[in-house]
Amino acid sequence: MSSNEGRVRCAYLYEVLTLTKDLKKVRTAYSTKSVLLAGLLFVAFPLHAAPSQDRQQFQEHYRRLFPQLRLSDYANGVYAIDPVARESWQAIEEFPPYEEAIEQGEKLFNMPFPQTGGRYADCFPEKGIGIAHRYPQWDKDKGEVVTLAQALNDCRERSREKPLDAEKGEITFLLAYMAYTSRDQAIEITIPEDDPRALAAYRQGKNFYYERHGQLNFACATCHVQNAGKRIRSEILSASLGHTANWPTYRLKWGEMGTLHRRFRECLTQIRADAPPAQSVVLRNLEYFLSYMSNGVPITGPSTRK
Amino acid sequence: MKSFLLASFALLAACAAIAELPQERVNDGKQLAFDRNKGNCLACHAIDDGESPGNIGPPLAALKTRFKDKAQLRDQIFDATRFNPETSMPPFGRNRILTADEIDRIVDYLWSQP
């Protein structure tokens, strides 16, 4: 054994001895290291730049990577850059499997709540029509980011109804209908300057995006910024620009509709990281960051994906 | 001259020892490298006859021209972040995605490749 090899082995043994086998603790240990590493992915995206500066750099990165794309193309995710997959996708979109979801969503949206007789429309500006491109929003009274899914569940709570599962089922129908009425509207997210908590929420979302997570030690940015357009096995990696435009989505892999947070959780699980629950504060803040980065990209939800 | 010849001979013998690695270890290493739940190296690297490889990392060929010895190759797989903090490559040893023995087998396999 060479001395170098010996050193590696000893380093390895040291790791095995110092980290316990308890998965939770091991994960915590990873994330402490990840925090140290996380900073490095920020080089191109300084931590304390103004959000508008972040967005400019973020969009510029992809403009350089994909000079042939217009901003609106990014709403189509990987199909904007994968001509082969785009063909089968366009074939599916001719008889879109989400059509029923829109219809069901419209029905549910207009149905009075049994307890109060109120409707979803009462809880939203413009009666909830054509507003999806303005979510998530900063809610000053709550001091939290409110996503459209969260706003629907808040509305239910006020109407004495149980909250809906935030990953699949009824909520995807409601979101499908609401997104459908907002189609082609450019995403338009604001971070109010008069409330520092809004900026802090944005920054938490941004940190989460650039930090490495899980046993496989990936950041979202590793795949969707650094390696966008490259293949991981046979999958081409999409840009994160426009990642929030096409929801909810009927995924062939799921065989049903799912929400954006369901997709976040899937990517996290694949890198063997703990996936926070759908609509948890951290995932809402992540959505806030990604939606703000995508300002200007038109809403295409509901959509279909592989 | 004599000592040079002797030294070369010793080197050759060492190479022969490597060439004689049990084929089983090499086969094992290949399986570990390809297995989606183990190395899954094909996610990012073209290797040998592996199907539908990704292209995030460079093809894993001619590694003997890239690494001075197996130990150095092993270091890269154990924790690629030591050499490039921004690498996309998971730290297989440090995060215990693979065991020390599994990494050694993958090294034997890759070193056996042209």
mmCIF file with all atom_site columns, C-alpha atoms in Angstrom, chain A residues 172-282:
data_model
loop_
_atom_site.group_PDB
_atom_site.id
_atom_site.type_symbol
_atom_site.label_atom_id
_atom_site.label_alt_id
_atom_site.label_comp_id
_atom_site.label_asym_id
_atom_site.label_entity_id
_atom_site.label_seq_id
_atom_site.pdbx_PDB_ins_code
_atom_site.Cartn_x
_atom_site.Cartn_y
_atom_site.Cartn_z
_atom_site.occupancy
_atom_site.B_iso_or_equiv
_atom_site.pdbx_formal_charge
_atom_site.auth_seq_id
_atom_site.auth_comp_id
_atom_site.auth_asym_id
_atom_site.auth_atom_id
_atom_site.pdbx_PDB_model_num
ATOM 1   C CA . THR A 1 172 ? -54.011 20.315 -8.480  1.00 0.00 ? 172 THR A CA 1
ATOM 2   C CA . PHE A 1 173 ? -57.453 20.690 -10.105 1.00 0.00 ? 173 PHE A CA 1
ATOM 3   C CA . LEU A 1 174 ? -57.999 24.090 -8.501  1.00 0.00 ? 174 LEU A CA 1
ATOM 4   C CA . LEU A 1 175 ? -54.491 25.197 -9.411  1.00 0.00 ? 175 LEU A CA 1
ATOM 5   C CA . ALA A 1 176 ? -54.945 23.890 -12.964 1.00 0.00 ? 176 ALA A CA 1
ATOM 6   C CA . TYR A 1 177 ? -58.040 26.035 -13.403 1.00 0.00 ? 177 TYR A CA 1
ATOM 7   C CA . MET A 1 178 ? -56.433 29.117 -11.882 1.00 0.00 ? 178 MET A CA 1
ATOM 8   C CA . ALA A 1 179 ? -53.244 28.719 -13.953 1.00 0.00 ? 179 ALA A CA 1
ATOM 9   C CA . TYR A 1 180 ? -55.328 28.174 -17.072 1.00 0.00 ? 180 TYR A CA 1
ATOM 10  C CA . THR A 1 181 ? -57.063 31.533 -16.589 1.00 0.00 ? 181 THR A CA 1
ATOM 11  C CA . SER A 1 182 ? -53.596 33.131 -16.281 1.00 0.00 ? 182 SER A CA 1
ATOM 12  C CA . ARG A 1 183 ? -52.000 31.550 -19.305 1.00 0.00 ? 183 ARG A CA 1
ATOM 13  C CA . ASP A 1 184 ? -49.599 33.710 -21.277 1.00 0.00 ? 184 ASP A CA 1
ATOM 14  C CA . GLN A 1 185 ? -49.363 36.275 -18.483 1.00 0.00 ? 185 GLN A CA 1
ATOM 15  C CA . ALA A 1 186 ? -45.746 37.009 -17.601 1.00 0.00 ? 186 ALA A CA 1
ATOM 16  C CA . ILE A 1 187 ? -44.660 35.989 -14.094 1.00 0.00 ? 187 ILE A CA 1
ATOM 17  C CA . GLU A 1 188 ? -44.573 39.138 -12.022 1.00 0.00 ? 188 GLU A CA 1
ATOM 18  C CA . ILE A 1 189 ? -43.244 38.646 -8.505  1.00 0.00 ? 189 ILE A CA 1
ATOM 19  C CA . THR A 1 190 ? -42.361 41.507 -6.204  1.00 0.00 ? 190 THR A CA 1
ATOM 20  C CA . ILE A 1 191 ? -40.219 41.679 -3.097  1.00 0.00 ? 191 ILE A CA 1
ATOM 21  C CA . PRO A 1 192 ? -41.557 44.667 -1.181  1.00 0.00 ? 192 PRO A CA 1
ATOM 22  C CA . GLU A 1 193 ? -38.764 46.913 -0.034  1.00 0.00 ? 193 GLU A CA 1
ATOM 23  C CA . ASP A 1 194 ? -40.638 48.265 2.965   1.00 0.00 ? 194 ASP A CA 1
ATOM 24  C CA . ASP A 1 195 ? -40.476 44.934 4.811   1.00 0.00 ? 195 ASP A CA 1
ATOM 25  C CA . PRO A 1 196 ? -37.013 43.472 5.454   1.00 0.00 ? 196 PRO A CA 1
ATOM 26  C CA . ARG A 1 197 ? -38.622 40.145 6.295   1.00 0.00 ? 197 ARG A CA 1
ATOM 27  C CA . ALA A 1 198 ? -39.585 39.733 2.627   1.00 0.00 ? 198 ALA A CA 1
ATOM 28  C CA . LEU A 1 199 ? -35.956 40.071 1.588   1.00 0.00 ? 199 LEU A CA 1
ATOM 29  C CA . ALA A 1 200 ? -34.943 37.620 4.316   1.00 0.00 ? 200 ALA A CA 1
ATOM 30  C CA . ALA A 1 201 ? -37.448 35.068 2.993   1.00 0.00 ? 201 ALA A CA 1
ATOM 31  C CA . TYR A 1 202 ? -36.122 35.541 -0.520  1.00 0.00 ? 202 TYR A CA 1
ATOM 32  C CA . ARG A 1 203 ? -32.585 35.026 0.754   1.00 0.00 ? 203 ARG A CA 1
ATOM 33  C CA . GLN A 1 204 ? -33.523 31.859 2.580   1.00 0.00 ? 204 GLN A CA 1
ATOM 34  C CA . GLY A 1 205 ? -34.972 30.513 -0.662  1.00 0.00 ? 205 GLY A CA 1
ATOM 35  C CA . LYS A 1 206 ? -31.857 31.554 -2.532  1.00 0.00 ? 206 LYS A CA 1
ATOM 36  C CA . ASN A 1 207 ? -29.569 29.905 0.031   1.00 0.00 ? 207 ASN A CA 1
ATOM 37  C CA . PHE A 1 208 ? -31.519 26.698 -0.176  1.00 0.00 ? 208 PHE A CA 1
ATOM 38  C CA . TYR A 1 209 ? -31.162 26.741 -3.944  1.00 0.00 ? 209 TYR A CA 1
ATOM 39  C CA . TYR A 1 210 ? -27.373 27.140 -3.897  1.00 0.00 ? 210 TYR A CA 1
ATOM 40  C CA . GLU A 1 211 ? -26.541 25.010 -0.842  1.00 0.00 ? 211 GLU A CA 1
ATOM 41  C CA . ARG A 1 212 ? -25.545 21.419 -1.269  1.00 0.00 ? 212 ARG A CA 1
ATOM 42  C CA . HIS A 1 213 ? -27.946 18.854 0.102   1.00 0.00 ? 213 HIS A CA 1
ATOM 43  C CA . GLY A 1 214 ? -28.087 15.194 0.892   1.00 0.00 ? 214 GLY A CA 1
ATOM 44  C CA . GLN A 1 215 ? -25.742 12.273 0.696   1.00 0.00 ? 215 GLN A CA 1
ATOM 45  C CA . LEU A 1 216 ? -25.045 12.936 -2.983  1.00 0.00 ? 216 LEU A CA 1
ATOM 46  C CA . ASN A 1 217 ? -24.039 16.500 -2.149  1.00 0.00 ? 217 ASN A CA 1
ATOM 47  C CA . PHE A 1 218 ? -25.876 18.383 -4.909  1.00 0.00 ? 218 PHE A CA 1
ATOM 48  C CA . ALA A 1 219 ? -27.279 21.881 -4.924  1.00 0.00 ? 219 ALA A CA 1
ATOM 49  C CA . CYS A 1 220 ? -30.274 22.632 -7.126  1.00 0.00 ? 220 CYS A CA 1
ATOM 50  C CA . ALA A 1 221 ? -27.824 24.865 -8.975  1.00 0.00 ? 221 ALA A CA 1
ATOM 51  C CA . THR A 1 222 ? -25.416 21.976 -9.596  1.00 0.00 ? 222 THR A CA 1
ATOM 52  C CA . CYS A 1 223 ? -27.905 20.398 -11.959 1.00 0.00 ? 223 CYS A CA 1
ATOM 53  C CA . HIS A 1 224 ? -30.074 23.264 -13.171 1.00 0.00 ? 224 HIS A CA 1
ATOM 54  C CA . VAL A 1 225 ? -27.485 26.088 -13.412 1.00 0.00 ? 225 VAL A CA 1
ATOM 55  C CA . GLN A 1 226 ? -24.006 24.557 -13.719 1.00 0.00 ? 226 GLN A CA 1
ATOM 56  C CA . ASN A 1 227 ? -25.075 21.638 -15.871 1.00 0.00 ? 227 ASN A CA 1
ATOM 57  C CA . ALA A 1 228 ? -28.246 22.875 -17.576 1.00 0.00 ? 228 ALA A CA 1
ATOM 58  C CA . GLY A 1 229 ? -28.364 21.464 -21.101 1.00 0.00 ? 229 GLY A CA 1
ATOM 59  C CA . LYS A 1 230 ? -26.081 18.543 -20.245 1.00 0.00 ? 230 LYS A CA 1
ATOM 60  C CA . ARG A 1 231 ? -27.227 14.958 -19.925 1.00 0.00 ? 231 ARG A CA 1
ATOM 61  C CA . ILE A 1 232 ? -27.483 13.085 -16.646 1.00 0.00 ? 232 ILE A CA 1
ATOM 62  C CA . ARG A 1 233 ? -27.719 9.547  -18.033 1.00 0.00 ? 233 ARG A CA 1
ATOM 63  C CA . SER A 1 234 ? -30.178 10.078 -20.886 1.00 0.00 ? 234 SER A CA 1
ATOM 64  C CA . GLU A 1 235 ? -32.048 13.038 -19.280 1.00 0.00 ? 235 GLU A CA 1
ATOM 65  C CA . ILE A 1 236 ? -31.213 16.539 -20.400 1.00 0.00 ? 236 ILE A CA 1
ATOM 66  C CA . LEU A 1 237 ? -31.194 18.957 -17.460 1.00 0.00 ? 237 LEU A CA 1
ATOM 67  C CA . SER A 1 238 ? -33.547 21.932 -17.760 1.00 0.00 ? 238 SER A CA 1
ATOM 68  C CA . ALA A 1 239 ? -32.764 25.522 -16.865 1.00 0.00 ? 239 ALA A CA 1
ATOM 69  C CA . SER A 1 240 ? -34.295 26.757 -13.600 1.00 0.00 ? 240 SER A CA 1
ATOM 70  C CA . LEU A 1 241 ? -35.402 29.871 -15.420 1.00 0.00 ? 241 LEU A CA 1
ATOM 71  C CA . GLY A 1 242 ? -39.108 29.228 -15.981 1.00 0.00 ? 242 GLY A CA 1
ATOM 72  C CA . HIS A 1 243 ? -39.213 26.355 -13.484 1.00 0.00 ? 243 HIS A CA 1
ATOM 73  C CA . THR A 1 244 ? -42.303 27.804 -11.825 1.00 0.00 ? 244 THR A CA 1
ATOM 74  C CA . ALA A 1 245 ? -44.247 28.605 -15.036 1.00 0.00 ? 245 ALA A CA 1
ATOM 75  C CA . ASN A 1 246 ? -45.810 25.276 -15.941 1.00 0.00 ? 246 ASN A CA 1
ATOM 76  C CA . TRP A 1 247 ? -47.627 24.144 -12.795 1.00 0.00 ? 247 TRP A CA 1
ATOM 77  C CA . PRO A 1 248 ? -49.501 22.070 -11.936 1.00 0.00 ? 248 PRO A CA 1
ATOM 78  C CA . THR A 1 249 ? -48.219 19.342 -14.219 1.00 0.00 ? 249 THR A CA 1
ATOM 79  C CA . TYR A 1 250 ? -49.491 16.003 -15.421 1.00 0.00 ? 250 TYR A CA 1
ATOM 80  C CA . ARG A 1 251 ? -46.421 13.797 -15.293 1.00 0.00 ? 251 ARG A CA 1
ATOM 81  C CA . LEU A 1 252 ? -46.408 10.529 -17.179 1.00 0.00 ? 252 LEU A CA 1
ATOM 82  C CA . LYS A 1 253 ? -44.165 9.173  -14.434 1.00 0.00 ? 253 LYS A CA 1
ATOM 83  C CA . TRP A 1 254 ? -46.783 10.021 -11.789 1.00 0.00 ? 254 TRP A CA 1
ATOM 84  C CA . GLY A 1 255 ? -49.734 9.088  -13.980 1.00 0.00 ? 255 GLY A CA 1
ATOM 85  C CA . GLU A 1 256 ? -51.546 12.078 -12.489 1.00 0.00 ? 256 GLU A CA 1
ATOM 86  C CA . MET A 1 257 ? -51.316 15.777 -11.740 1.00 0.00 ? 257 MET A CA 1
ATOM 87  C CA . GLY A 1 258 ? -48.845 17.061 -9.186  1.00 0.00 ? 258 GLY A CA 1
ATOM 88  C CA . THR A 1 259 ? -47.737 20.384 -7.727  1.00 0.00 ? 259 THR A CA 1
ATOM 89  C CA . LEU A 1 260 ? -44.440 22.222 -7.968  1.00 0.00 ? 260 LEU A CA 1
ATOM 90  C CA . HIS A 1 261 ? -43.613 21.273 -4.386  1.00 0.00 ? 261 HIS A CA 1
ATOM 91  C CA . ARG A 1 262 ? -44.126 17.622 -5.242  1.00 0.00 ? 262 ARG A CA 1
ATOM 92  C CA . ARG A 1 263 ? -41.456 18.064 -7.946  1.00 0.00 ? 263 ARG A CA 1
ATOM 93  C CA . PHE A 1 264 ? -39.114 19.889 -5.549  1.00 0.00 ? 264 PHE A CA 1
ATOM 94  C CA . ARG A 1 265 ? -39.471 16.993 -3.145  1.00 0.00 ? 265 ARG A CA 1
ATOM 95  C CA . GLU A 1 266 ? -38.740 14.459 -5.852  1.00 0.00 ? 266 GLU A CA 1
ATOM 96  C CA . CYS A 1 267 ? -35.487 16.178 -6.856  1.00 0.00 ? 267 CYS A CA 1
ATOM 97  C CA . LEU A 1 268 ? -34.488 16.325 -3.174  1.00 0.00 ? 268 LEU A CA 1
ATOM 98  C CA . THR A 1 269 ? -35.281 12.666 -2.593  1.00 0.00 ? 269 THR A CA 1
ATOM 99  C CA . GLN A 1 270 ? -33.250 11.698 -5.644  1.00 0.00 ? 270 GLN A CA 1
ATOM 100 C CA . ILE A 1 271 ? -30.145 13.291 -4.171  1.00 0.00 ? 271 ILE A CA 1
ATOM 101 C CA . ARG A 1 272 ? -30.870 11.452 -0.896  1.00 0.00 ? 272 ARG A CA 1
ATOM 102 C CA . ALA A 1 273 ? -31.641 14.625 1.028   1.00 0.00 ? 273 ALA A CA 1
ATOM 103 C CA . ASP A 1 274 ? -34.375 15.216 3.569   1.00 0.00 ? 274 ASP A CA 1
ATOM 104 C CA . ALA A 1 275 ? -37.253 16.752 1.637   1.00 0.00 ? 275 ALA A CA 1
ATOM 105 C CA . PRO A 1 276 ? -39.196 19.338 3.668   1.00 0.00 ? 276 PRO A CA 1
ATOM 106 C CA . PRO A 1 277 ? -42.988 18.974 3.423   1.00 0.00 ? 277 PRO A CA 1
ATOM 107 C CA . ALA A 1 278 ? -44.923 20.628 0.601   1.00 0.00 ? 278 ALA A CA 1
ATOM 108 C CA . GLN A 1 279 ? -45.834 24.199 1.617   1.00 0.00 ? 279 GLN A CA 1
ATOM 109 C CA . SER A 1 280 ? -43.292 24.247 4.434   1.00 0.00 ? 280 SER A CA 1
ATOM 110 C CA . VAL A 1 281 ? -41.754 27.686 4.934   1.00 0.00 ? 281 VAL A CA 1
ATOM 111 C CA . VAL A 1 282 ? -38.486 26.668 3.275   1.00 0.00 ? 282 VAL A CA 1
#
